[in-house]
Amino acid sequence: MAAGTWQASMRDGGRPEFDRLAQLKFGLLLVLFIGVFWELLDFVAPRWGQLVHAWLHEPDWSHGPLIPLFSAYLVYQRWDEIRKTPVRQAWVGLPIMVGGFLLYVWSLSGLLAFGYAQPLGLMITLLGTIIFLCGVPNLRYLGVPWMFLFFAIPMPQRLYFELTDPLRRMAATVAAAVLNLSPHLDVWRLGSNLEYSYHPPTPLRPGLQHDGVIGVADACSGMRSTVTLCALGVAVAFMSERPMWHRLVLVAACVPIATFCNFIRVTVTCWLHVFVDPKYASGTYHTMLGLLVIGLAFAIFAGLGRLLDVLFVEEEVDDDATPAKTQS
């Protein structure tokens, strides 16, 4: 039986998976990979641009340590299929590895003024390593875990702020429109700030202002919750067995759900500032509200997944009903 499996694997152009030689290659490549990219993976170095340093010290990317764990779990789920798939076209991984390494070295030399090139070189090298060890066919199982790792890499600062500014303005526009529905309250949006004037027939309680300005900060743009929810959404979509179109719908819904929930967060924060107490729009209260909104977003996302499971159920094909083939 073992000889037959060996011969079938060789006829298919593959080789036995995860034999002694493959384990040795994996160990050597792992040591080389960590040694080459230690500048990015070292959690002690205080320089900006270190991945682990960004995870530990930048709030927008504090979810970073969880991303590799989710990727590892996605690989674990398909481990049996990965082991059974013959390793074919592994040589394709070599030029990809070399290309990623050269990009990384080029970025370290200072000739390439693009900080994102360093983690991008790491990811390209990792992709080449995966192909070299496991072959091209295994990308059907390892491609998603590899792409999922991009959620742990901080965006380039310029791109990040170009995305946050319109999100801040959108959130301020929605908050102004909703608050203007309140009687005796007038709200105007100026950029990403909200100016308000509140003159009720009865005086406000002490401590509340009739007029003021509320600024929608970068933290209120929703980028942090959007990235976090997208990472969670992709993980949930691919952690359970479901049709591919279900997964695509769930992934596509991440950004709209996160944006909608951030509109709720900004609007509630402004309402608390005007009608209750400005202290509830900052500090610990503001952080708690953000956590509640992330929970709301995840609940909506889980509800969408449940709705897809209930409304769109694929019928299983009965093997007994399949007509038997006649033997010649």
CSV table of C-alpha atoms in Angstrom, one decimal:
chain,number,residue,atom,x,y,z
A,1,MET,CA,0.0,0.0,0.0
A,2,ALA,CA,2.8,2.4,0.9
A,3,ALA,CA,4.6,1.6,-2.4
A,4,GLY,CA,1.5,2.2,-4.3
A,5,THR,CA,1.0,5.6,-2.7
A,6,TRP,CA,4.7,6.5,-3.5
A,7,GLN,CA,4.3,5.5,-7.2
A,8,ALA,CA,1.0,7.4,-7.5
A,9,SER,CA,2.6,10.5,-6.0
A,10,MET,CA,5.5,10.3,-8.4
A,11,ARG,CA,3.2,9.8,-11.4
A,12,ASP,CA,1.4,13.0,-10.4
A,13,GLY,CA,4.6,14.9,-10.4
A,14,GLY,CA,4.8,15.3,-6.7
A,15,ARG,CA,6.7,13.9,-3.8
A,16,PRO,CA,5.8,12.4,-0.4
A,17,GLU,CA,4.6,15.2,1.9
A,18,PHE,CA,6.4,16.3,5.1
A,19,ASP,CA,9.1,13.5,5.0
A,20,ARG,CA,12.4,13.9,6.8
A,21,LEU,CA,13.9,16.0,4.1
A,22,ALA,CA,10.9,18.4,4.2
A,23,GLN,CA,11.1,18.7,7.9
A,24,LEU,CA,14.8,19.5,7.7
A,25,LYS,CA,14.1,22.2,5.0
A,26,PHE,CA,11.4,23.7,7.2
A,27,GLY,CA,13.7,24.0,10.2
A,28,LEU,CA,16.5,25.6,8.2
A,29,LEU,CA,14.2,28.0,6.4
A,30,LEU,CA,12.5,28.9,9.7
A,31,VAL,CA,15.9,29.8,11.3
A,32,LEU,CA,17.0,31.8,8.2
A,33,PHE,CA,13.6,33.6,8.0
A,34,ILE,CA,13.7,34.7,11.6
A,35,GLY,CA,17.4,35.7,11.3
A,36,VAL,CA,16.8,37.8,8.2
A,37,PHE,CA,13.7,39.6,9.4
A,38,TRP,CA,14.7,40.0,13.0
A,39,GLU,CA,14.6,43.8,12.6
A,40,LEU,CA,10.9,43.6,12.1
A,41,LEU,CA,10.1,40.8,14.5
A,42,ASP,CA,12.3,42.0,17.4
A,43,PHE,CA,9.9,43.2,20.2
A,44,VAL,CA,12.8,44.8,22.1
A,45,ALA,CA,13.9,47.3,19.5
A,46,PRO,CA,12.3,50.7,20.0
A,47,ARG,CA,12.6,51.9,16.4
A,48,TRP,CA,9.5,52.8,14.5
A,49,GLY,CA,8.5,50.3,12.0
A,50,GLN,CA,9.0,47.2,14.1
A,51,LEU,CA,6.0,45.0,13.8
A,52,VAL,CA,5.9,43.8,17.3
A,53,HIS,CA,6.7,47.2,18.6
A,54,ALA,CA,3.7,48.6,16.7
A,55,TRP,CA,1.5,45.9,18.2
A,56,LEU,CA,2.5,46.8,21.7
A,57,HIS,CA,2.7,50.5,21.5
A,58,GLU,CA,0.2,51.7,18.8
A,59,PRO,CA,-3.4,51.4,19.9
A,60,ASP,CA,-4.7,51.1,16.3
A,61,TRP,CA,-2.7,47.9,15.8
A,62,SER,CA,-3.0,46.3,19.2
A,63,HIS,CA,-4.9,43.4,17.6
A,64,GLY,CA,-1.7,42.4,15.8
A,65,PRO,CA,-0.6,39.6,18.2
A,66,LEU,CA,-3.9,37.8,17.6
A,67,ILE,CA,-3.6,37.7,13.8
A,68,PRO,CA,-0.8,35.0,13.6
A,69,LEU,CA,-2.8,32.9,16.0
A,70,PHE,CA,-5.9,33.0,13.8
A,71,SER,CA,-3.7,32.2,10.7
A,72,ALA,CA,-2.2,29.2,12.5
A,73,TYR,CA,-5.7,28.0,13.5
A,74,LEU,CA,-6.9,28.3,9.8
A,75,VAL,CA,-3.9,26.1,8.8
A,76,TYR,CA,-4.7,23.6,11.6
A,77,GLN,CA,-8.3,23.3,10.3
A,78,ARG,CA,-7.0,22.2,6.9
A,79,TRP,CA,-4.0,20.3,8.0
A,80,ASP,CA,-5.2,16.9,6.8
A,81,GLU,CA,-5.9,18.2,3.3
A,82,ILE,CA,-2.5,19.9,3.3
A,83,ARG,CA,-0.6,16.7,4.2
A,84,LYS,CA,-2.5,14.7,1.6
A,85,THR,CA,-1.8,17.2,-1.2
A,86,PRO,CA,1.3,16.3,-3.3
A,87,VAL,CA,4.0,18.9,-3.4
A,88,ARG,CA,4.2,20.1,-7.0
A,89,GLN,CA,5.9,23.0,-8.7
A,90,ALA,CA,7.8,23.9,-5.5
A,91,TRP,CA,10.6,25.5,-7.6
A,92,VAL,CA,8.3,28.5,-8.2
A,93,GLY,CA,8.8,29.5,-4.6
A,94,LEU,CA,12.6,30.1,-5.1
A,95,PRO,CA,12.3,33.3,-7.3
A,96,ILE,CA,9.5,34.6,-5.1
A,97,MET,CA,11.6,34.1,-2.0
A,98,VAL,CA,14.6,35.9,-3.7
A,99,GLY,CA,12.3,38.7,-4.9
A,100,GLY,CA,10.9,39.3,-1.4
A,101,PHE,CA,14.4,39.2,0.1
A,102,LEU,CA,15.8,41.7,-2.4
A,103,LEU,CA,12.9,44.1,-1.8
A,104,TYR,CA,13.5,43.9,1.9
A,105,VAL,CA,17.3,44.6,1.5
A,106,TRP,CA,16.5,47.4,-0.9
A,107,SER,CA,14.3,49.1,1.6
A,108,LEU,CA,16.9,48.7,4.4
A,109,SER,CA,19.5,50.4,2.2
A,110,GLY,CA,17.6,53.7,2.2
A,111,LEU,CA,17.3,53.8,-1.6
A,112,LEU,CA,13.6,53.0,-1.4
A,113,ALA,CA,11.7,55.7,0.5
A,114,PHE,CA,8.7,53.5,1.3
A,115,GLY,CA,8.5,52.1,4.8
A,116,TYR,CA,5.8,49.6,3.9
A,117,ALA,CA,8.3,47.8,1.7
A,118,GLN,CA,9.9,46.1,4.6
A,119,PRO,CA,6.9,44.1,5.9
A,120,LEU,CA,5.9,43.6,2.2
A,121,GLY,CA,9.2,42.0,1.5
A,122,LEU,CA,8.7,39.8,4.6
A,123,MET,CA,5.2,38.7,3.3
A,124,ILE,CA,6.5,38.0,-0.2
A,125,THR,CA,9.4,36.0,1.2
A,126,LEU,CA,6.9,34.0,3.4
A,127,LEU,CA,4.8,33.3,0.4
A,128,GLY,CA,7.8,32.0,-1.5
A,129,THR,CA,8.7,29.8,1.5
A,130,ILE,CA,5.2,28.4,1.7
A,131,ILE,CA,5.3,27.4,-2.0
A,132,PHE,CA,8.8,26.0,-1.8
A,133,LEU,CA,7.9,23.8,1.1
A,134,CYS,CA,4.3,22.8,0.3
A,135,GLY,CA,3.9,23.4,-3.5
A,136,VAL,CA,1.6,25.5,-5.6
A,137,PRO,CA,-1.5,23.2,-5.1
A,138,ASN,CA,-1.5,23.8,-1.4
A,139,LEU,CA,-2.1,27.5,-1.9
A,140,ARG,CA,-5.9,26.6,-2.0
A,141,TYR,CA,-5.5,25.9,1.7
A,142,LEU,CA,-2.7,28.2,2.7
A,143,GLY,CA,-3.5,31.3,0.6
A,144,VAL,CA,-6.2,32.6,3.0
A,145,PRO,CA,-4.0,32.2,6.2
A,146,TRP,CA,-1.2,34.0,4.4
A,147,MET,CA,-3.4,36.9,3.2
A,148,PHE,CA,-4.9,37.1,6.7
A,149,LEU,CA,-1.5,38.1,8.1
A,150,PHE,CA,-1.8,41.5,6.3
A,151,PHE,CA,-4.2,42.6,9.0
A,152,ALA,CA,-1.3,42.6,11.4
A,153,ILE,CA,0.8,44.9,9.3
A,154,PRO,CA,0.3,48.7,9.9
A,155,MET,CA,-0.7,50.7,6.9
A,156,PRO,CA,1.6,53.4,5.5
A,157,GLN,CA,1.0,56.5,7.6
A,158,ARG,CA,0.1,58.6,4.5
A,159,LEU,CA,-2.5,56.1,3.3
A,160,TYR,CA,-3.9,55.7,6.9
A,161,PHE,CA,-4.5,59.4,7.3
A,162,GLU,CA,-6.0,59.7,3.8
A,163,LEU,CA,-8.5,57.1,4.8
A,164,THR,CA,-9.3,58.5,8.2
A,165,ASP,CA,-10.0,62.1,7.1
A,166,PRO,CA,-13.0,61.3,4.9
A,167,LEU,CA,-14.3,58.8,7.5
A,168,ARG,CA,-14.1,61.5,10.1
A,169,ARG,CA,-16.0,64.0,7.9
A,170,MET,CA,-18.7,61.3,7.1
A,171,ALA,CA,-19.2,60.5,10.8
A,172,ALA,CA,-19.5,64.3,11.6
A,173,THR,CA,-22.0,64.7,8.8
A,174,VAL,CA,-24.2,61.9,10.0
A,175,ALA,CA,-24.0,63.0,13.6
A,176,ALA,CA,-24.9,66.6,12.7
A,177,ALA,CA,-27.9,65.4,10.7
A,178,VAL,CA,-29.2,63.2,13.5
A,179,LEU,CA,-28.6,65.8,16.2
A,180,ASN,CA,-30.4,68.5,14.2
A,181,LEU,CA,-33.6,66.4,14.7
A,182,SER,CA,-33.5,67.4,18.4
A,183,PRO,CA,-35.6,70.4,19.3
A,184,HIS,CA,-33.9,73.7,20.1
A,185,LEU,CA,-30.5,72.3,18.9
A,186,ASP,CA,-28.6,73.6,15.9
A,187,VAL,CA,-25.5,71.8,14.7
A,188,TRP,CA,-23.1,72.8,11.9
A,189,ARG,CA,-20.3,70.7,10.5
A,190,LEU,CA,-17.1,72.6,9.8
A,191,GLY,CA,-14.6,70.1,8.4
A,192,SER,CA,-14.5,67.3,11.0
A,193,ASN,CA,-15.7,69.5,13.8
A,194,LEU,CA,-19.3,70.1,15.0
A,195,GLU,CA,-20.4,73.5,16.3
A,196,TYR,CA,-23.6,73.5,18.2
A,197,SER,CA,-26.0,76.0,19.8
A,198,TYR,CA,-28.6,74.7,22.2
A,199,HIS,CA,-31.2,77.1,23.6
A,200,PRO,CA,-34.1,75.2,25.3
A,201,PRO,CA,-37.0,77.1,26.9
A,202,THR,CA,-35.9,76.0,30.3
A,203,PRO,CA,-32.3,76.6,31.5
A,204,LEU,CA,-29.9,73.7,31.3
A,205,ARG,CA,-28.6,72.1,34.4
A,206,PRO,CA,-25.4,73.6,35.8
A,207,GLY,CA,-22.2,72.5,34.0
A,208,LEU,CA,-23.7,72.2,30.5
A,209,GLN,CA,-22.9,74.8,27.8
A,210,HIS,CA,-25.4,76.4,25.5
A,211,ASP,CA,-22.8,76.7,22.7
A,212,GLY,CA,-19.6,74.8,21.9
A,213,VAL,CA,-17.5,72.8,19.5
A,214,ILE,CA,-17.1,69.0,19.4
A,215,GLY,CA,-14.1,67.7,17.5
A,216,VAL,CA,-14.2,64.3,15.8
A,217,ALA,CA,-10.7,63.0,16.4
A,218,ASP,CA,-8.7,60.5,14.4
A,219,ALA,CA,-9.6,57.8,16.9
A,220,CYS,CA,-13.3,58.5,16.1
A,221,SER,CA,-12.8,57.9,12.3
A,222,GLY,CA,-13.6,54.3,12.7
A,223,MET,CA,-10.4,53.0,11.1
A,224,ARG,CA,-9.4,51.0,14.2
A,225,SER,CA,-12.8,49.3,14.5
A,226,THR,CA,-12.9,48.8,10.7
A,227,VAL,CA,-9.6,47.0,10.6
A,228,THR,CA,-10.4,45.0,13.8
A,229,LEU,CA,-13.9,43.9,12.5
A,230,CYS,CA,-12.5,43.1,9.0
A,231,ALA,CA,-9.9,40.8,10.7
A,232,LEU,CA,-12.6,39.2,12.9
A,233,GLY,CA,-15.0,38.9,9.9
A,234,VAL,CA,-12.5,37.1,7.7
A,235,ALA,CA,-11.6,34.8,10.5
A,236,VAL,CA,-15.2,33.9,11.3
A,237,ALA,CA,-16.0,33.5,7.6
A,238,PHE,CA,-13.3,31.0,7.0
A,239,MET,CA,-13.2,29.2,10.4
A,240,SER,CA,-16.5,27.4,9.7
A,241,GLU,CA,-17.5,25.3,6.8
A,242,ARG,CA,-19.8,27.4,4.5
A,243,PRO,CA,-20.3,28.0,0.8
A,244,MET,CA,-17.7,30.3,-0.8
A,245,TRP,CA,-20.4,32.9,-1.7
A,246,HIS,CA,-21.4,33.0,2.0
A,247,ARG,CA,-17.8,33.9,2.9
A,248,LEU,CA,-17.6,36.6,0.2
A,249,VAL,CA,-20.8,38.2,1.4
A,250,LEU,CA,-19.5,38.2,5.0
A,251,VAL,CA,-16.2,39.7,4.0
A,252,ALA,CA,-17.9,42.4,1.9
A,253,ALA,CA,-20.2,43.3,4.8
A,254,CYS,CA,-17.4,44.0,7.2
A,255,VAL,CA,-16.6,47.6,6.1
A,256,PRO,CA,-20.3,48.8,5.8
A,257,ILE,CA,-21.1,47.3,9.3
A,258,ALA,CA,-18.0,48.9,10.9
A,259,THR,CA,-18.8,52.3,9.3
A,260,PHE,CA,-22.4,52.2,10.4
A,261,CYS,CA,-21.5,51.3,13.9
A,262,ASN,CA,-18.9,54.1,14.0
A,263,PHE,CA,-21.6,56.5,13.0
A,264,ILE,CA,-23.6,55.4,16.0
A,265,ARG,CA,-20.6,55.8,18.2
A,266,VAL,CA,-19.9,59.4,17.1
A,267,THR,CA,-23.6,60.4,17.3
A,268,VAL,CA,-24.0,59.0,20.8
A,269,THR,CA,-20.8,60.6,21.9
A,270,CYS,CA,-22.0,64.0,20.6
A,271,TRP,CA,-25.4,63.5,22.2
A,272,LEU,CA,-23.8,62.8,25.6
A,273,HIS,CA,-21.6,65.8,25.3
A,274,VAL,CA,-24.5,68.1,24.6
A,275,PHE,CA,-27.3,66.7,26.8
A,276,VAL,CA,-25.7,64.8,29.6
A,277,ASP,CA,-22.1,65.8,30.5
A,278,PRO,CA,-19.0,66.5,28.3
A,279,LYS,CA,-17.0,64.0,30.5
A,280,TYR,CA,-18.9,61.1,29.0
A,281,ALA,CA,-17.4,62.0,25.6
A,282,SER,CA,-13.8,61.4,26.6
A,283,GLY,CA,-11.6,59.2,28.8
A,284,THR,CA,-12.7,55.9,30.2
A,285,TYR,CA,-16.4,56.5,29.3
A,286,HIS,CA,-15.4,57.0,25.6
A,287,THR,CA,-13.3,53.9,25.6
A,288,MET,CA,-16.1,51.8,27.1
A,289,LEU,CA,-18.5,53.2,24.5
A,290,GLY,CA,-16.1,52.2,21.8
A,291,LEU,CA,-15.9,48.6,23.1
A,292,LEU,CA,-19.7,48.4,23.2
A,293,VAL,CA,-19.9,49.6,19.6
A,294,ILE,CA,-17.4,47.0,18.5
A,295,GLY,CA,-19.5,44.4,20.3
A,296,LEU,CA,-22.6,45.7,18.5
A,297,ALA,CA,-20.7,45.4,15.1
A,298,PHE,CA,-19.7,41.9,15.8
A,299,ALA,CA,-23.2,41.0,16.9
A,300,ILE,CA,-24.6,42.4,13.6
A,301,PHE,CA,-21.9,40.4,11.7
A,302,ALA,CA,-22.8,37.2,13.5
A,303,GLY,CA,-26.5,37.8,12.9
A,304,LEU,CA,-25.8,38.2,9.2
A,305,GLY,CA,-23.9,34.9,9.2
A,306,ARG,CA,-26.8,33.2,11.0
A,307,LEU,CA,-29.2,34.7,8.5
A,308,LEU,CA,-27.3,33.3,5.6
A,309,ASP,CA,-27.2,29.8,7.3
A,310,VAL,CA,-31.0,29.8,7.8
A,311,LEU,CA,-32.2,31.3,4.6
A,312,PHE,CA,-29.8,29.7,2.2
A,313,VAL,CA,-29.4,26.1,3.0
A,314,GLU,CA,-27.7,23.9,0.4
A,315,GLU,CA,-29.3,20.5,-0.1
A,316,GLU,CA,-27.0,17.5,0.3
A,317,VAL,CA,-26.8,15.1,-2.6
A,318,ASP,CA,-27.9,11.6,-1.7
A,319,ASP,CA,-25.2,9.2,-2.9
A,320,ASP,CA,-27.7,6.3,-2.9
A,321,ALA,CA,-29.8,8.2,-5.5
A,322,THR,CA,-26.9,8.4,-7.9
A,323,PRO,CA,-27.3,5.8,-10.7
A,324,ALA,CA,-24.7,3.1,-10.6
A,325,LYS,CA,-22.3,2.9,-13.5
A,326,THR,CA,-22.4,-0.3,-15.5
A,327,GLN,CA,-19.2,-2.3,-15.6
A,328,SER,CA,-17.9,-3.6,-18.8
